[in-house]
Amino acid sequence: MTDTILQATHLKKEFGGVIAVNNVSFDVLRGEIFAVIGPNGAGKTTLFNLISGAYTPTTGEIRFAGKPLDRARPHTRTKLGMARTFQNLRLFNNMSVLENVMVGRHARSRYGILEAALRLPTATREENAIRDAAMQCVARVGLAERANELVGNLSFGGQRLVEIARAVATEPKLLLLDEPGAGLTRHEVEGLDTLIHDLRRDGMTVILVEHNMELVMGIADRVMVLDYGQKIAEGTPPQIQQNKRVIAAYLGEEPFPALRMEAHDDATSS
Amino acid sequence: MALESQILQFIFAGITVGSIYALIALGFVVIHNVTGIVNFAQGDFAMLGALIAVTLTEKTPIFNRVFIAEFNLPLPLGIALAVLITGALGAIFYLLAIRPAHNASIVSLIIITIGAHFALQGAALITWAADPYSLPRFTTGGPLEIMGAILTRQNLWVIGVTIALLLLLYLFFERTILGKALRACAINRTAARLMGINIDRMALLSFALSAAIGAIAGIVITPANSMSYDSGTFLSLKGFVAAILGGMNSATGAVIGGLVLGILETFGAGMISSGYKDAIAFIVLFFVLFIRMSGIIKLGKSQVEEAGL
Amino acid sequence: MQFSKRTNLIAFVALGIALAVIPNFLTNNYQISIMILIALYTILTVGLSLLMGYAGQISLGQAVFYGMGGYITAWITVKMGLPPLVGMLVAAIITGAFAYVVGIPMLRLRGNYLAMATLGLNVIFELVVLQETAWTGGPDGFQGIPKFSLGDLVFKTDREVYVLVWIIALIVIVLSLNIVNSRVGRALRAVHASEIAAEMNGVDTAHYKVAVLVLSAVYASIAGSLYAFWNGIISPSVYHLTFSIELVVMVAIGGLASVWGAIFGAAGVTLLAEFLRNVLPQLLRGASGEQEIIAFGVILILVMIFLPEGLTTGSLIRIRKWRADRASAK
């Protein structure tokens, strides 16, 4: 399977004269884990907002599974098979864990106001299906026991997992994870690593923006590097780690600290 | 009357009423810039300022005519005191109703200021009953006639006071430390706090200042248009529309918005239909909101913020 | 705040029983008319609570839909001589369609701007009703609106109207509770919590905002029709901006995101208003006019400061928290 699920060509996004993303093109292959890295302010989140439809590109085009997305609104993209999480959590704080994830089933269910108001059999049947599917997703991220708690009661790491469960509940072909490792403990990051591998095994393609280089380099098939809105490199993790432009872009920011520490640990233990 | 003089007459009337809208709008903008709150009770401060000034200067029956207030202060002193008292009421409103709800949602804050609007209106009704009051004209003398159009002396007072107040506010915001601190809050609240500016005190000041500006607006129109307990509602609405016309965050915008609204209203009422005079402001509002929205909403600042940038 | 299905069912049955018993204790028509008003306001506030409390979209123009219901019903029954039921249904359809058309552009506005736009709609509606005398009867309004009837069954006396309006109010409550506890209700609450996250999870936010506005408008229109049948006369003063704001007050005091809160708010505010209207003139000699608004203002501010979720939801949250704290202390 080497077909392209997402194809971005010459993407550009301008905010009142400031160019956040400049002429970026890339392909993401079906079933791969594709990471986007870059220093702060490189335009990674803007890129995510373009892909998911929160912004429309100033110029350029995005194709999803071969079809141009044009100005399709985010909820349409979700229906097409795209889901995302947010860098700073955006959970529905007025709902329980399970209800949050049940919202994720919205695009995969259809009963409307009338069926709901009259509580027709179709509504009840679908509601049960929604609950079961959502519960599976909650269980999958290991939160089954806390399903009925208000989402705000969970730890930061727990809330991140709820966001992922909610996104997974939409049955995405392509999952966009915006810094899923930020603010997690080392232990939680390991769990995340396993979870992402699991999701890929189920056939999901994953694009992730991430600062945690250990996670990125360990998990990604390919990495794209952005700097000042421009793509400066793309390749496998080893290629990226040796790329001079990447190292220069990160100069003074210590590009792969975690990785070096890891290498050091390995050397002493062996 | 010749068409030109009729048009000129509309313009005079429009500028006069527009000046009032501009002052109310200015009050909205000052509070909104510093605190992010839209104060639906803004017009009630104009009503309070005017009725307090009347009470201080003339024999006035109050509390359902149970008492008769006989301060009989000279007009300038009465006006100055009324502005100060209203400013203090603005500060009290902030301390009692806004500050305790410091992290409320926008909907809650709207409801709080609506509550304040009710409370102030009710208090005014209890104090002054439903009677209309007016102040004497500030100066005596016949109206001026310019190209066949008539400009009363009170019109001149309204326009003059507006200009003078704008100049004073300009000097305050540009030349004084306090004014600069207020502006800093408007530009970036977090940064202002980090710079050591006391945000709470600035918010208090903004409410007091807005209330005082509102009081002045109310006082200068009261000789021409009488004022009663419920006059605040429409002053609030028109002032808010003017503030939105001007972009909601700029003092210059508020003034231009007020004048444009005033002139459109007098022309609309004079030439199209006087019955729909009060609808004009809102038709203009819809027009502006939807035009701005069609261009802005997709890339609006709030949207950018909400998308997590 | 979500209640379990069982709690909802118990509360609903209790309300039904209370409503069946209450007329036996009402001694005069004044008391019955207060109960009828509470039913009408319940229909209005339940709709507004879906819009404001659940979906987070403020409306300061709900009186417009109430008024449209009344005027269209009056037109159809008085001028066209059609049966009351037809009047009520046609009014609901036209009002719903109107809400749909104005809702599409208006609900793209947020917060203060949405509040202002809906308020503007109310001001314009009032003026149209006053000015277009040929259609609306101007300041005098419409007279001679027939009593509601279904075939030979005529709801004539206030006690009969009481039964009618409360049956419809109860139906509205059931439908709304069902909506709240469904895929649609979750979508509405998601819009409230984070529009962008709702959208990213497949919720067509624009569609749901308009849909809930239309629903609240249809409720309001039905309440407006019922008022017209009951009163026989409608005039512009009823549809004043103040009424729209009072409805927001009822919902806010009762509890924003709660169908039960809306009912509680409608009843509480109506009873309080009547109480103050009777008591204030005795306290203040010669008091006249709507002096009770000062009490509303103060209560509203206090509720928003101390129980921003409203009296019902707010106190429930406090009680649950207190219990949880006590349990964890043990």
PDB file of C-alpha atoms in Angstrom, chain A residues 145-264:
ATOM      1  CA  GLU A 145     -13.270   2.979  34.926  1.00  0.00           C
ATOM      2  CA  ARG A 146     -13.493   6.739  34.769  1.00  0.00           C
ATOM      3  CA  ALA A 147     -15.965   6.910  31.875  1.00  0.00           C
ATOM      4  CA  ASN A 148     -18.698   8.631  33.864  1.00  0.00           C
ATOM      5  CA  GLU A 149     -16.544  11.215  35.592  1.00  0.00           C
ATOM      6  CA  LEU A 150     -16.584  14.847  34.532  1.00  0.00           C
ATOM      7  CA  VAL A 151     -13.703  15.237  32.150  1.00  0.00           C
ATOM      8  CA  GLY A 152     -12.248  18.089  34.193  1.00  0.00           C
ATOM      9  CA  ASN A 153     -11.552  15.711  37.085  1.00  0.00           C
ATOM     10  CA  LEU A 154      -8.915  13.848  35.096  1.00  0.00           C
ATOM     11  CA  SER A 155      -5.209  14.617  35.177  1.00  0.00           C
ATOM     12  CA  PHE A 156      -3.680  16.455  32.251  1.00  0.00           C
ATOM     13  CA  GLY A 157      -2.388  13.189  30.819  1.00  0.00           C
ATOM     14  CA  GLY A 158      -5.815  11.615  31.230  1.00  0.00           C
ATOM     15  CA  GLN A 159      -7.450  14.505  29.399  1.00  0.00           C
ATOM     16  CA  ARG A 160      -4.999  14.089  26.518  1.00  0.00           C
ATOM     17  CA  LEU A 161      -6.090  10.483  26.263  1.00  0.00           C
ATOM     18  CA  VAL A 162      -9.748  11.514  26.208  1.00  0.00           C
ATOM     19  CA  GLU A 163      -8.971  13.814  23.269  1.00  0.00           C
ATOM     20  CA  ILE A 164      -7.339  10.944  21.425  1.00  0.00           C
ATOM     21  CA  ALA A 165     -10.245   8.612  22.257  1.00  0.00           C
ATOM     22  CA  ARG A 166     -12.687  11.246  20.999  1.00  0.00           C
ATOM     23  CA  ALA A 167     -10.756  11.609  17.751  1.00  0.00           C
ATOM     24  CA  VAL A 168     -10.501   7.841  17.316  1.00  0.00           C
ATOM     25  CA  ALA A 169     -14.262   7.559  17.859  1.00  0.00           C
ATOM     26  CA  THR A 170     -14.819   9.449  14.599  1.00  0.00           C
ATOM     27  CA  GLU A 171     -13.260   6.450  12.779  1.00  0.00           C
ATOM     28  CA  PRO A 172     -10.607   8.485  11.047  1.00  0.00           C
ATOM     29  CA  LYS A 173      -8.502   7.309   8.148  1.00  0.00           C
ATOM     30  CA  LEU A 174      -6.121  10.128   8.985  1.00  0.00           C
ATOM     31  CA  LEU A 175      -5.443  11.180  12.555  1.00  0.00           C
ATOM     32  CA  LEU A 176      -3.786  14.524  13.274  1.00  0.00           C
ATOM     33  CA  LEU A 177      -2.152  14.693  16.695  1.00  0.00           C
ATOM     34  CA  ASP A 178      -1.025  18.149  17.790  1.00  0.00           C
ATOM     35  CA  GLU A 179       1.752  17.706  20.357  1.00  0.00           C
ATOM     36  CA  PRO A 180       0.198  14.667  22.022  1.00  0.00           C
ATOM     37  CA  GLY A 181       3.240  14.224  24.247  1.00  0.00           C
ATOM     38  CA  ALA A 182       3.344  17.745  25.661  1.00  0.00           C
ATOM     39  CA  GLY A 183       2.920  17.831  29.417  1.00  0.00           C
ATOM     40  CA  LEU A 184       2.932  14.054  29.807  1.00  0.00           C
ATOM     41  CA  THR A 185       5.111  12.128  32.223  1.00  0.00           C
ATOM     42  CA  ARG A 186       7.763   9.832  30.832  1.00  0.00           C
ATOM     43  CA  HIS A 187       5.612   6.868  31.675  1.00  0.00           C
ATOM     44  CA  GLU A 188       2.603   8.368  29.899  1.00  0.00           C
ATOM     45  CA  VAL A 189       4.693   9.078  26.802  1.00  0.00           C
ATOM     46  CA  GLU A 190       5.614   5.397  26.594  1.00  0.00           C
ATOM     47  CA  GLY A 191       1.930   4.496  26.716  1.00  0.00           C
ATOM     48  CA  LEU A 192       1.271   7.039  23.983  1.00  0.00           C
ATOM     49  CA  ASP A 193       3.978   5.492  21.842  1.00  0.00           C
ATOM     50  CA  THR A 194       2.292   2.085  22.100  1.00  0.00           C
ATOM     51  CA  LEU A 195      -1.143   3.572  21.470  1.00  0.00           C
ATOM     52  CA  ILE A 196      -0.045   5.319  18.272  1.00  0.00           C
ATOM     53  CA  HIS A 197       1.512   2.081  16.992  1.00  0.00           C
ATOM     54  CA  ASP A 198      -1.739   0.282  17.779  1.00  0.00           C
ATOM     55  CA  LEU A 199      -3.775   2.835  15.892  1.00  0.00           C
ATOM     56  CA  ARG A 200      -1.550   2.496  12.866  1.00  0.00           C
ATOM     57  CA  ARG A 201      -1.915  -1.256  12.978  1.00  0.00           C
ATOM     58  CA  ASP A 202      -5.674  -0.692  12.743  1.00  0.00           C
ATOM     59  CA  GLY A 203      -5.101   1.088   9.455  1.00  0.00           C
ATOM     60  CA  MET A 204      -4.959   4.713  10.551  1.00  0.00           C
ATOM     61  CA  THR A 205      -2.492   7.120   9.065  1.00  0.00           C
ATOM     62  CA  VAL A 206      -1.042   9.440  11.702  1.00  0.00           C
ATOM     63  CA  ILE A 207       0.396  12.906  11.287  1.00  0.00           C
ATOM     64  CA  LEU A 208       1.862  14.312  14.446  1.00  0.00           C
ATOM     65  CA  VAL A 209       3.349  17.602  15.464  1.00  0.00           C
ATOM     66  CA  GLU A 210       5.626  16.983  18.387  1.00  0.00           C
ATOM     67  CA  HIS A 211       8.442  18.545  20.365  1.00  0.00           C
ATOM     68  CA  ASN A 212       9.470  15.395  22.143  1.00  0.00           C
ATOM     69  CA  MET A 213      12.237  14.231  19.795  1.00  0.00           C
ATOM     70  CA  GLU A 214      12.595  10.908  21.479  1.00  0.00           C
ATOM     71  CA  LEU A 215       8.980  10.122  20.680  1.00  0.00           C
ATOM     72  CA  VAL A 216       9.210  11.488  17.132  1.00  0.00           C
ATOM     73  CA  MET A 217      12.407   9.744  16.166  1.00  0.00           C
ATOM     74  CA  GLY A 218      11.281   6.478  17.691  1.00  0.00           C
ATOM     75  CA  ILE A 219       7.863   6.384  16.124  1.00  0.00           C
ATOM     76  CA  ALA A 220       7.837   8.277  12.832  1.00  0.00           C
ATOM     77  CA  ASP A 221       8.396   6.694   9.448  1.00  0.00           C
ATOM     78  CA  ARG A 222       9.162  10.061   7.940  1.00  0.00           C
ATOM     79  CA  VAL A 223       9.740  13.520   9.351  1.00  0.00           C
ATOM     80  CA  MET A 224       9.166  16.925   7.803  1.00  0.00           C
ATOM     81  CA  VAL A 225      10.902  19.965   9.271  1.00  0.00           C
ATOM     82  CA  LEU A 226       9.440  23.456   9.127  1.00  0.00           C
ATOM     83  CA  ASP A 227      11.263  26.660   9.924  1.00  0.00           C
ATOM     84  CA  TYR A 228       9.766  30.145   9.583  1.00  0.00           C
ATOM     85  CA  GLY A 229       6.852  28.623   7.698  1.00  0.00           C
ATOM     86  CA  GLN A 230       9.017  26.908   5.120  1.00  0.00           C
ATOM     87  CA  LYS A 231       9.817  23.282   4.641  1.00  0.00           C
ATOM     88  CA  ILE A 232      13.550  22.836   5.123  1.00  0.00           C
ATOM     89  CA  ALA A 233      13.845  19.059   5.157  1.00  0.00           C
ATOM     90  CA  GLU A 234      11.962  15.809   4.800  1.00  0.00           C
ATOM     91  CA  GLY A 235      13.183  12.283   5.306  1.00  0.00           C
ATOM     92  CA  THR A 236      13.546   9.332   7.629  1.00  0.00           C
ATOM     93  CA  PRO A 237      14.523  10.063  11.225  1.00  0.00           C
ATOM     94  CA  PRO A 238      18.206   9.206  10.728  1.00  0.00           C
ATOM     95  CA  GLN A 239      18.365  11.450   7.655  1.00  0.00           C
ATOM     96  CA  ILE A 240      16.788  14.317   9.571  1.00  0.00           C
ATOM     97  CA  GLN A 241      19.131  13.955  12.519  1.00  0.00           C
ATOM     98  CA  GLN A 242      22.097  14.421  10.229  1.00  0.00           C
ATOM     99  CA  ASN A 243      20.626  17.191   8.111  1.00  0.00           C
ATOM    100  CA  LYS A 244      22.768  20.343   8.408  1.00  0.00           C
ATOM    101  CA  ARG A 245      19.906  22.748   7.754  1.00  0.00           C
ATOM    102  CA  VAL A 246      17.840  21.149  10.477  1.00  0.00           C
ATOM    103  CA  ILE A 247      20.658  21.388  12.965  1.00  0.00           C
ATOM    104  CA  ALA A 248      21.232  25.007  11.973  1.00  0.00           C
ATOM    105  CA  ALA A 249      17.547  25.832  12.376  1.00  0.00           C
ATOM    106  CA  TYR A 250      17.580  24.396  15.850  1.00  0.00           C
ATOM    107  CA  LEU A 251      20.919  26.027  16.712  1.00  0.00           C
ATOM    108  CA  GLY A 252      20.871  27.240  20.250  1.00  0.00           C
ATOM    109  CA  GLU A 253      17.682  25.335  20.889  1.00  0.00           C
ATOM    110  CA  GLU A 254      19.407  21.983  21.419  1.00  0.00           C
ATOM    111  CA  PRO A 255      17.767  19.923  18.671  1.00  0.00           C
ATOM    112  CA  PHE A 256      17.732  16.384  19.988  1.00  0.00           C
ATOM    113  CA  PRO A 257      18.574  16.521  23.691  1.00  0.00           C
ATOM    114  CA  ALA A 258      16.481  13.557  24.681  1.00  0.00           C
ATOM    115  CA  LEU A 259      18.005  11.468  21.954  1.00  0.00           C
ATOM    116  CA  ARG A 260      21.534  12.204  23.066  1.00  0.00           C
ATOM    117  CA  MET A 261      20.689  11.306  26.586  1.00  0.00           C
ATOM    118  CA  GLU A 262      19.187   8.088  25.326  1.00  0.00           C
ATOM    119  CA  ALA A 263      22.361   7.324  23.355  1.00  0.00           C
ATOM    120  CA  HIS A 264      24.361   8.008  26.444  1.00  0.00           C
TER     121      HIS A 264
END
